[in-house]
Short mmCIF file of C-alpha atoms and ligand atoms in Angstrom, two decimals:
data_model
loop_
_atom_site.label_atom_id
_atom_site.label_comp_id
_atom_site.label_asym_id
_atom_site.label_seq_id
_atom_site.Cartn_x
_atom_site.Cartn_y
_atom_site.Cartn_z
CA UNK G 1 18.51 -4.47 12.72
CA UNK G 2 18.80 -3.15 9.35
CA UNK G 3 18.87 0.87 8.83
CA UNK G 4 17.16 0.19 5.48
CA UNK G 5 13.56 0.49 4.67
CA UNK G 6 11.16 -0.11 1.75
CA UNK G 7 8.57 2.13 0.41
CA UNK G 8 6.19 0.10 -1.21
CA UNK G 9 4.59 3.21 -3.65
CA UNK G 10 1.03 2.88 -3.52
CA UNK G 11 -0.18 5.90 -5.98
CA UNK G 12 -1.17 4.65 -9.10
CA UNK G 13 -3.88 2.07 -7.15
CA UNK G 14 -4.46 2.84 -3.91
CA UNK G 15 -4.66 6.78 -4.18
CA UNK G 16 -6.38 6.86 -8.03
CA UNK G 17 -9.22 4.13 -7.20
CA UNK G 18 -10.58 6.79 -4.53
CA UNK G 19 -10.48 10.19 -6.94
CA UNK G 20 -14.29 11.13 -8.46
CA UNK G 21 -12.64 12.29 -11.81
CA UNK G 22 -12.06 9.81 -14.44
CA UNK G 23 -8.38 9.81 -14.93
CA UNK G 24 -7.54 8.95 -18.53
CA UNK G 25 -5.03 6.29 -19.20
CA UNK G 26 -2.13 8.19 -20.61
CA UNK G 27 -2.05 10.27 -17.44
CA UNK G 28 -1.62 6.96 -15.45
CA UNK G 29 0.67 6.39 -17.36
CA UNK G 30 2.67 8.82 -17.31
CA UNK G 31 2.34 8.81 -13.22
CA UNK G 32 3.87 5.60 -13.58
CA UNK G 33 6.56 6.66 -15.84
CA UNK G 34 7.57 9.38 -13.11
CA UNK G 35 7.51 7.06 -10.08
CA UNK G 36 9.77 4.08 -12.10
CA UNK G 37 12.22 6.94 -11.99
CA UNK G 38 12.70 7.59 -8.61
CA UNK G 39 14.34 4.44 -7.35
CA UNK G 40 11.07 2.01 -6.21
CA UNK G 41 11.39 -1.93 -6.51
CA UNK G 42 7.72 -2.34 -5.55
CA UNK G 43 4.93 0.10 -7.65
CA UNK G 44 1.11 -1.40 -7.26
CA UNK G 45 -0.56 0.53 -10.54
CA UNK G 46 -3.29 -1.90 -11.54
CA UNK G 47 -6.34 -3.47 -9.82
CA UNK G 48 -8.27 -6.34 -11.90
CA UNK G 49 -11.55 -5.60 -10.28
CA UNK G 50 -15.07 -5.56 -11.01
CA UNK G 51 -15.45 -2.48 -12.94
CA UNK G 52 -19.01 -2.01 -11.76
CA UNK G 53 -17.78 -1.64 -7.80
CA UNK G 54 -14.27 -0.23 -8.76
CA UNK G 55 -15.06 1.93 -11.88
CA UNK G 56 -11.76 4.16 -11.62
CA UNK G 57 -9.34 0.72 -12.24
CA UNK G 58 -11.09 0.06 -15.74
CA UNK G 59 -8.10 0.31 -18.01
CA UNK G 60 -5.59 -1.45 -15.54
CA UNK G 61 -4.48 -2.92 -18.56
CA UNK G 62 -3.94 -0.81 -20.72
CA UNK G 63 -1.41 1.14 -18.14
CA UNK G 64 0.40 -2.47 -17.78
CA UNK G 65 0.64 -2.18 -21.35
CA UNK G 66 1.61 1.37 -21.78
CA UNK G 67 3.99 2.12 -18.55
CA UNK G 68 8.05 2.00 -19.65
CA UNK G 69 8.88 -0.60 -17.72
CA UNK G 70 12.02 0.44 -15.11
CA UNK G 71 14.89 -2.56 -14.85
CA UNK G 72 14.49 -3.72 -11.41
CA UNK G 73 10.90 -2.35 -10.64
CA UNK G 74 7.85 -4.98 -9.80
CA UNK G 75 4.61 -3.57 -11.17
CA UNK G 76 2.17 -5.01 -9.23
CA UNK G 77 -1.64 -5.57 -9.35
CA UNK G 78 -4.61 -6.53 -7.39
CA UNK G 79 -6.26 -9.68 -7.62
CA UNK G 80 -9.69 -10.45 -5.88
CA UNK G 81 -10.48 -13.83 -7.86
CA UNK G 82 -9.38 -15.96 -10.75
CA UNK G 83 -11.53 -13.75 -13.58
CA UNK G 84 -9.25 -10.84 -11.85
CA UNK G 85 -5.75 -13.37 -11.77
CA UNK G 86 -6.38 -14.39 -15.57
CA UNK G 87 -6.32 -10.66 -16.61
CA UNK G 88 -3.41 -9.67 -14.64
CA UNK G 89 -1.09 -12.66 -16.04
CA UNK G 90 -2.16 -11.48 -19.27
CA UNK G 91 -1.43 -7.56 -18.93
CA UNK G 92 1.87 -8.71 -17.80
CA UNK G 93 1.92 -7.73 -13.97
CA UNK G 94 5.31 -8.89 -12.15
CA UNK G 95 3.34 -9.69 -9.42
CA UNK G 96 -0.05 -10.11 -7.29
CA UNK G 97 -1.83 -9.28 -4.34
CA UNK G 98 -4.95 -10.65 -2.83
CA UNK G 99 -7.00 -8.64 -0.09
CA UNK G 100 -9.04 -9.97 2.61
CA UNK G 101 -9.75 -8.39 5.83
CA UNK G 102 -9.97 -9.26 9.52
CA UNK G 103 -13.38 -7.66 10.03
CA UNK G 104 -16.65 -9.41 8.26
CA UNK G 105 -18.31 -5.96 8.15
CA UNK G 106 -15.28 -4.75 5.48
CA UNK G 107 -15.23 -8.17 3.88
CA UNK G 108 -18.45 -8.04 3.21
CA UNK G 109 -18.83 -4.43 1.79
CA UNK G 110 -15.43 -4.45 -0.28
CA UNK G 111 -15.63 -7.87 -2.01
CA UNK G 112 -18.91 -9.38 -1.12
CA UNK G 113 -17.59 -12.30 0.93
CA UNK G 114 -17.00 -13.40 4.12
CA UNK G 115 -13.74 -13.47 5.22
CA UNK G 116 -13.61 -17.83 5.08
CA UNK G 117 -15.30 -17.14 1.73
CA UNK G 118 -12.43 -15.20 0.53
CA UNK G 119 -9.49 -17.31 1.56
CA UNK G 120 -11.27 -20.05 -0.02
CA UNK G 121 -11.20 -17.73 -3.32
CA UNK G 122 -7.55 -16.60 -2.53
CA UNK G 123 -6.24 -20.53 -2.74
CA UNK G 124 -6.83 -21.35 -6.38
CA UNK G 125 -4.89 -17.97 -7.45
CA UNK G 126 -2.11 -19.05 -5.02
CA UNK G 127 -2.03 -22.58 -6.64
CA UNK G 128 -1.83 -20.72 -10.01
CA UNK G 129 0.55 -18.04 -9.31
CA UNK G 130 2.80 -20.57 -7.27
CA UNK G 131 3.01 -22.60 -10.60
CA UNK G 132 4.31 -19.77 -12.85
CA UNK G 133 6.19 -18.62 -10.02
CA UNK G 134 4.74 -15.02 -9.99
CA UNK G 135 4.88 -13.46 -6.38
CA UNK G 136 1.78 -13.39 -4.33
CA UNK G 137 1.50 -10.62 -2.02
CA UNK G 138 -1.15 -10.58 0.73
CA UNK G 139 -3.50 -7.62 2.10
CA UNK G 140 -5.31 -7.22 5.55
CA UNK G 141 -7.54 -4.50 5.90
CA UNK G 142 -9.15 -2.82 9.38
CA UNK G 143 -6.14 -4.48 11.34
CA UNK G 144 -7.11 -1.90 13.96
CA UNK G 145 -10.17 -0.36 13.35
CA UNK G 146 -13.83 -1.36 11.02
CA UNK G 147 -16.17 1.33 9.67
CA UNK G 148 -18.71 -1.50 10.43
CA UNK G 149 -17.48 -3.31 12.80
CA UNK G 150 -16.24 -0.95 15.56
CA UNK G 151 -12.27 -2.23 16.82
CA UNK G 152 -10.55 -5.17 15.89
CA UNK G 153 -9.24 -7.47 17.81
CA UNK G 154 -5.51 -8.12 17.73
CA UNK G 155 -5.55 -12.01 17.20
CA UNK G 156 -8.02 -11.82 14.56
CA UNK G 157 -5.96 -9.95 12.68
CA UNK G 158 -3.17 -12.18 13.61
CA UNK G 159 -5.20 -15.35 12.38
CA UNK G 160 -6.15 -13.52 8.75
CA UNK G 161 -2.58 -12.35 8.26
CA UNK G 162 -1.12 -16.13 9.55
CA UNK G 163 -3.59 -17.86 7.04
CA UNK G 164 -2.04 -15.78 4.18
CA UNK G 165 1.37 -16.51 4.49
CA UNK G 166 0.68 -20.03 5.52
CA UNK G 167 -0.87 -19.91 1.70
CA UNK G 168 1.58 -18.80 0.07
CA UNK G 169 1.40 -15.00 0.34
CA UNK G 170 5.67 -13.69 0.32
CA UNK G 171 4.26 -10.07 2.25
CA UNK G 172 1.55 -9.59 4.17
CA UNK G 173 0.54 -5.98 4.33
CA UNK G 174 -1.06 -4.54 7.29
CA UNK G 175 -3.65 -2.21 6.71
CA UNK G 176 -5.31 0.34 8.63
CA UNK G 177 -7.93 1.15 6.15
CA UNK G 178 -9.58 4.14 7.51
CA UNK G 179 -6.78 5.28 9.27
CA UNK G 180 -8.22 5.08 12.93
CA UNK G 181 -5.09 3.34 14.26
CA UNK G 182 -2.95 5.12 17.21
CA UNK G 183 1.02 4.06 18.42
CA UNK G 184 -0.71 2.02 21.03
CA UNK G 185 -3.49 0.31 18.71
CA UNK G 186 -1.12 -0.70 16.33
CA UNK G 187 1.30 -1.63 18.76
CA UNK G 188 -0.56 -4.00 20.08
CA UNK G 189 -1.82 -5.56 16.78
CA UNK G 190 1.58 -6.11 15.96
CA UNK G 191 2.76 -7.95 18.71
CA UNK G 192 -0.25 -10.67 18.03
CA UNK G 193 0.97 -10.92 14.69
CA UNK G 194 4.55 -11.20 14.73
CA UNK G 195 3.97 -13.93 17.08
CA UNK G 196 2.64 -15.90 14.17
CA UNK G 197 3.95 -14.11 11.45
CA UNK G 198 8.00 -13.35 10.90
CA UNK G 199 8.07 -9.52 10.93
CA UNK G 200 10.18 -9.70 7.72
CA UNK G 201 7.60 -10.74 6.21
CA UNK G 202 5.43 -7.71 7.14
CA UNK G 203 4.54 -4.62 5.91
CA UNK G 204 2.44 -1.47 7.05
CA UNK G 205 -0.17 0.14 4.98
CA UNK G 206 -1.53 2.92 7.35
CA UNK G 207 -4.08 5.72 5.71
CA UNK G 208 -3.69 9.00 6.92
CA UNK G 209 -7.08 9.90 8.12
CA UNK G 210 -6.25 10.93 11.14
CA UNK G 211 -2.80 12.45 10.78
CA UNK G 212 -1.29 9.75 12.96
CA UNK G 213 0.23 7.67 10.28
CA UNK G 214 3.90 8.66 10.42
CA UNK G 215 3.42 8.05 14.40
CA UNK G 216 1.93 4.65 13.65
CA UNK G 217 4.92 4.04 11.38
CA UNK G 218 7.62 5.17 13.90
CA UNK G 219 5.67 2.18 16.29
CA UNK G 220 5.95 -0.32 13.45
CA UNK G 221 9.92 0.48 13.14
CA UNK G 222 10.10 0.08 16.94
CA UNK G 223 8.72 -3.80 16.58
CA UNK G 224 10.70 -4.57 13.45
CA UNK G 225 8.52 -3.77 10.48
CA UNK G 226 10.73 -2.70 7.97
CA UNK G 227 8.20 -2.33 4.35
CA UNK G 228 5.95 0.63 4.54
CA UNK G 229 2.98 1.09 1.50
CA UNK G 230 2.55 4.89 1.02
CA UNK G 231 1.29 7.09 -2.16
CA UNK G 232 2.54 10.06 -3.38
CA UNK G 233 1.12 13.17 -2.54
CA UNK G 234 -1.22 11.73 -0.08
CA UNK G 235 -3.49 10.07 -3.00
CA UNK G 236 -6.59 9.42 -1.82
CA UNK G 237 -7.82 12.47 -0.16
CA UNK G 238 -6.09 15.55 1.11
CA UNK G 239 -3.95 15.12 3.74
CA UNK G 240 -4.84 18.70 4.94
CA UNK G 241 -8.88 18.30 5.14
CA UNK G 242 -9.40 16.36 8.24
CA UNK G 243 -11.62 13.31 7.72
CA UNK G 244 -10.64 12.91 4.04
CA UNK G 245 -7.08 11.75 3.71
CA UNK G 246 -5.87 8.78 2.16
CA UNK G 247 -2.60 6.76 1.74
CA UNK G 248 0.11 8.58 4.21
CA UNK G 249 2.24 10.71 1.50
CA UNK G 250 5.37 8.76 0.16
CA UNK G 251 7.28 12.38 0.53
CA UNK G 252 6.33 12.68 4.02
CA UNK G 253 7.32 8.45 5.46
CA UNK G 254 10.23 9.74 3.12
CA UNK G 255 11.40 12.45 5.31
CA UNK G 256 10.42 11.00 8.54
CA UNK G 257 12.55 7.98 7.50
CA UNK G 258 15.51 10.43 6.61
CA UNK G 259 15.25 12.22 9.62
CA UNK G 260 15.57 8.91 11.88
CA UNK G 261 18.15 7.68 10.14
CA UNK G 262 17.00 5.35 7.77
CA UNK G 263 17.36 4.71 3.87
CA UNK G 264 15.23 4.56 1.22
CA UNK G 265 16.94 4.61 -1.79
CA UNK G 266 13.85 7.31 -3.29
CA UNK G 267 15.46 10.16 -5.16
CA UNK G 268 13.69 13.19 -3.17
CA UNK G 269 13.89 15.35 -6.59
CA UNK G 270 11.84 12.83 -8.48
CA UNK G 271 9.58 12.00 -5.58
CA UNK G 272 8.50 15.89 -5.39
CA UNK G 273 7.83 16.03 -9.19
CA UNK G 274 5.60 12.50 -9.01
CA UNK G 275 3.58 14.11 -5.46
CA UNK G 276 2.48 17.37 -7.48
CA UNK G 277 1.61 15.49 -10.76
CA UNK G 278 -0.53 13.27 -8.58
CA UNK G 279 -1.95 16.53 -6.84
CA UNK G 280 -2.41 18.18 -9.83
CA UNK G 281 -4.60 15.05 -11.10
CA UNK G 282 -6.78 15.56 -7.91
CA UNK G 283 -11.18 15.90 -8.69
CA UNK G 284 -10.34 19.06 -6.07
CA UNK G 285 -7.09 20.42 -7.57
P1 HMG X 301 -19.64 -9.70 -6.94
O1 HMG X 301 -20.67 -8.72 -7.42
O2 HMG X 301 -19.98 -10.53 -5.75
O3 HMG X 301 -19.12 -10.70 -8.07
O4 HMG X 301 -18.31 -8.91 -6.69
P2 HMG X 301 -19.77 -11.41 -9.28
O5 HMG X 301 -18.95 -12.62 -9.52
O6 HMG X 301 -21.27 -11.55 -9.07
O7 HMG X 301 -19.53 -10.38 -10.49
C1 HMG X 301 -20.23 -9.18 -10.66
C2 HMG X 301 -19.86 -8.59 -12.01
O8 HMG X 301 -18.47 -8.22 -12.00
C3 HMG X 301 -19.99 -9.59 -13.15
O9 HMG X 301 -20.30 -8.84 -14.32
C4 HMG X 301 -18.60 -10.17 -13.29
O10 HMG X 301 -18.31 -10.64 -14.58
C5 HMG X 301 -17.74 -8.96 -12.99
P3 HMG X 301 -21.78 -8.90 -14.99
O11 HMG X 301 -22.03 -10.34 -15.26
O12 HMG X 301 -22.68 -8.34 -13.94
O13 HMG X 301 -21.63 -8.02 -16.18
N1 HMG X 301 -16.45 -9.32 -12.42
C6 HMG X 301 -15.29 -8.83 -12.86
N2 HMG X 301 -14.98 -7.96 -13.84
C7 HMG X 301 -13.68 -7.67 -14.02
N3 HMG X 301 -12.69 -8.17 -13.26
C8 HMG X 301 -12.96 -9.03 -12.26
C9 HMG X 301 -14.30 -9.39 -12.03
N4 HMG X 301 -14.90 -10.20 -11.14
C10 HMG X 301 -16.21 -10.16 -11.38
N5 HMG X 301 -11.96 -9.51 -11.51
C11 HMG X 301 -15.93 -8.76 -6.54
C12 HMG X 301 -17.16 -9.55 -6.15
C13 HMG X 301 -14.77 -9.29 -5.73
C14 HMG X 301 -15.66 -8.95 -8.03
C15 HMG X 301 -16.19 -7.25 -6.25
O14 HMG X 301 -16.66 -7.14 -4.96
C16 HMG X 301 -14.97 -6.40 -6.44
O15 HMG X 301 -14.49 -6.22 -7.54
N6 HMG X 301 -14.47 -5.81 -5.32
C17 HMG X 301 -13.26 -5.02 -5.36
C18 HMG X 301 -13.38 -3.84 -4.41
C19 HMG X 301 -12.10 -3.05 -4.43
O16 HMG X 301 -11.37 -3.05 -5.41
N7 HMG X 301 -11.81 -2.33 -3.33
C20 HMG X 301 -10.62 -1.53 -3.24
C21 HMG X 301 -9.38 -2.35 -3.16
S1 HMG X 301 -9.09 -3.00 -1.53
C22 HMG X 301 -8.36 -1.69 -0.68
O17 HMG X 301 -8.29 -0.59 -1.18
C23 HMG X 301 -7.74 -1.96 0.67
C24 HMG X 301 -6.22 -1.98 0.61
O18 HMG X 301 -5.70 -0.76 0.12
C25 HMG X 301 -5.64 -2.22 2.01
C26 HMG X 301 -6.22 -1.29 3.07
O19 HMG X 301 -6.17 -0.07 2.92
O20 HMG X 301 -6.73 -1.84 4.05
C27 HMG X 301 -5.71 -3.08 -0.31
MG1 MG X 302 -5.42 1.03 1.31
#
């Protein structure tokens, strides 16, 4: 097995959709600008949502537009249906992702659809992205654990994840939303997946709620998964106020990775100076 792993940074969407504070564009930016320095192939730092549900990703175009783009680097951008594909073609995002999740209770609250409802709005993007060729990654949320729904099970999540690669989606990333997942939780999620999903083709996206998510990421390694999604500085919430954490910090998986032996490829210098820019654009900083 290969002693190299991906960090999938995660910052500019994941962590900045949660913060209170409006964050103005050119600071976004210049997040952006930081994190295409520090040796990433994957940064997600758009979301073409609804502004009304997702007010903090208004401007995702503008940051497309104003980010110095890194040789090398895929900028990506969420996608949740065509009005949402259409914009991110035209801000120019190297690739995709569509999000669904394996409980109906999420579905329902984060995009207003069941989860059939959604695939069925995932498959036209698909169709169009397949035909310009622009890379579709995939997204399955609660893949342990619901805020609604109570615990998942396994081979539902198995079933979601399977019916996005089987559409088209390159990566399907795994994600423990609320950050409830333990070593044996996820262990046992991933075993019902990579039974019908290639784990190559897998990645882990594990919030930090709970502290656990560098011990949920050790489990992952153990079955294979070699892409983790993480966000600098713990974006999101603060990864030292229980109950309020977000995204596991890219710094920390960093280390942990180090220290078992793996590579990255992150410059640690640049990754430092990116986590205390994000912390310093914090609503509690
Ligand atoms: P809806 O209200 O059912 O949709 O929302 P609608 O079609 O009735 O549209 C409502 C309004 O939004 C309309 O405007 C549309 O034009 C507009 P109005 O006519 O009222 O003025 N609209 C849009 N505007 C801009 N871009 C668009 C778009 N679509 C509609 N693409 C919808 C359905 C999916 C749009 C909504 O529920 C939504 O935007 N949800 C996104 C929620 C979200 O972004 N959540 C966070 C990302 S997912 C996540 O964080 C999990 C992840 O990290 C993995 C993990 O941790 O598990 C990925
Ligand atoms: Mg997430």
């Amino acid at each position: 097995m290969s002693q190299s792993v991906e960090i999938f940074e995660m910052g500019p969407r994941d962590g900045l959709q949660n913060e209170k504070r409006a964050i103005p564009v050119a600071e976004k930016i210049a997040l952006v600008d930081c994190l295409s320095r520090a040796g990433f192939r994957r940064i997600e730092v758009a979301s073409f949502v609804s502004p009304k549900w997702v007010p903090q990703m208004a401007g995702s175009g503008e940051v497309l537009a104003g980010i110095s783009r890194a040789p090398g680097v895929s900028y990506a951008a969420l996608t949740p249906n065509m009005r949402g594909y259409t914009d991110a073609v035209a801000a120019g995002a190297d690739e995709i992702a569509v999000f669904a999740s394996a409980s109906e209770g999420f579905s329902r609250a984060n995009i207003n659809a069941s989860i059939t409802e959604s695939i069925e709005r995932f498959k036209p993007i698909l169709q169009a992205a397949a035909a310009i060729k622009l890379p579709v990654r995939g997204y399955v949320s609660c893949v342990t654990d619901c805020p609604f729904d109570g615990p998942t099970d396994p081979d539902q999540v198995a079933l979601v994840a399977e019916t996005l690669h089987l559409l088209g989606c390159y990566e399907v990333s795994l994600g423990d939303t609320i950050g409830q997942g333990t070593p044996e939780t996820i262990s046992k999620m991933l075993s019902a997946v990579t039974k019908r999903v290639p784990v190559s083709h897998l990645a882990g996206h594990y919030h930090d709620t709970s502290g656990r998510a560098l011990d949920n990421i050790e489990a992952s390694l153990a079955q294979g998964v070699r892409v983790f999604d993480a966000a600098v500085g713990g974006l999101g919430g603060c990864p030292y106020a229980p109950g309020a954490a977000g995204n596991v910090a890219t710094e920390a998986v960093q280390d942990h990775l180090v220290g078992l032996g793996y590579e990255t490829g992150l410059d640690r210098d640049v990754l430092v100076e990116a986590a205390e820019m994000a912390q310093a654009m914090r609503s509690d900083s």
